[in-house]
Amino acid sequence: MSIALLSVLALAQAAGTPSPPDCTYDREKMLALSQQEFDQDLEGGWRVLAKRGCSEEAAELIRDWRHEKRAHASILYWHEGQLRAEIGQTEQAIALFKLTYKSPEWDRDFGWNHYVDGSIAFLSRDREMLARAIDRLKEVPAPDNLTFKRPDGSSFMMAWPPNLNVLEAFDRCWDLPYAEAYAMKECVTPEQAG
């Protein structure tokens, strides 16, 4: 074989195999961030790793940050759980999700616990439980004002009830893995018939 042909074959093989993402980060810098910077900055903190395709590293970083800060905010457990669900660590994800349940008084007007139930149902492969969670979430009454402020101060109009689109995506894409059912356009916003 000629050198040119070997070069073409090597390039073709290399093009078919994507290189692994760069999952390096400055651990000390990450652990020094405030919770707002670490968890709510959509362009910073653990999300930088997740956007690069480093979900496992991002989950481990959230766990390490929680331990370092002795932080028990349920949103941190939730985000770590989502990352673990995304990479197939189902049992760990379910255990983390269960740590995010709110008191009935707190959740009466929001429906977070129904979202948790539905997410656990999807991971547990319990479609009846998912259907019940969707029905209960639909029953949560909408507040008079659906305009909310983001952490950066900008406003947005919240779809009601919150997270219903995710649970319905899980139902539509029942046979897909968590990461795909959660994020694929076909699952989240199905084409309208017609």
PDB file of C-alpha atoms in Angstrom, residues 11 14 16 25 52 57 59 78 87 94 97 99 104 113-115 117 135 141 145 149-150 154 161 167 174 182-183 188:
ATOM      1  CA  LEU A  11      -7.515   9.916   8.695  1.00  0.00           C
ATOM      2  CA  ALA A  14      -9.531   8.932  13.159  1.00  0.00           C
ATOM      3  CA  GLY A  16     -14.897   8.124  12.853  1.00  0.00           C
ATOM      4  CA  TYR A  25     -10.281  21.552  35.654  1.00  0.00           C
ATOM      5  CA  ARG A  52     -17.794  19.342  27.611  1.00  0.00           C
ATOM      6  CA  GLU A  57     -16.444  14.266  36.498  1.00  0.00           C
ATOM      7  CA  ALA A  59     -21.091  14.624  39.337  1.00  0.00           C
ATOM      8  CA  TRP A  78     -30.691  17.015  42.396  1.00  0.00           C
ATOM      9  CA  ILE A  87     -24.337   8.235  32.802  1.00  0.00           C
ATOM     10  CA  ILE A  94     -32.497   7.621  42.705  1.00  0.00           C
ATOM     11  CA  PHE A  97     -33.283  12.391  44.020  1.00  0.00           C
ATOM     12  CA  LEU A  99     -32.934  13.599  49.220  1.00  0.00           C
ATOM     13  CA  PRO A 104     -45.969  18.997  51.900  1.00  0.00           C
ATOM     14  CA  ASN A 113     -42.365  16.281  44.817  1.00  0.00           C
ATOM     15  CA  HIS A 114     -44.445  15.119  41.840  1.00  0.00           C
ATOM     16  CA  TYR A 115     -41.487  15.889  39.564  1.00  0.00           C
ATOM     17  CA  ASP A 117     -41.725  10.999  41.885  1.00  0.00           C
ATOM     18  CA  ASP A 135     -51.619  13.620  36.705  1.00  0.00           C
ATOM     19  CA  PRO A 141     -52.958  25.336  40.688  1.00  0.00           C
ATOM     20  CA  ASN A 145     -48.172  35.721  38.561  1.00  0.00           C
ATOM     21  CA  LYS A 149     -36.521  36.361  38.408  1.00  0.00           C
ATOM     22  CA  ARG A 150     -33.421  34.399  37.426  1.00  0.00           C
ATOM     23  CA  SER A 154     -33.515  38.972  34.479  1.00  0.00           C
ATOM     24  CA  PRO A 161     -46.830  23.475  35.953  1.00  0.00           C
ATOM     25  CA  LEU A 167     -42.181  14.120  32.801  1.00  0.00           C
ATOM     26  CA  TRP A 174     -40.057   5.675  27.695  1.00  0.00           C
ATOM     27  CA  TYR A 182     -34.569  14.358  29.086  1.00  0.00           C
ATOM     28  CA  ALA A 183     -32.881  16.312  26.305  1.00  0.00           C
ATOM     29  CA  VAL A 188     -39.225  17.330  24.813  1.00  0.00           C
TER      30      VAL A 188
END
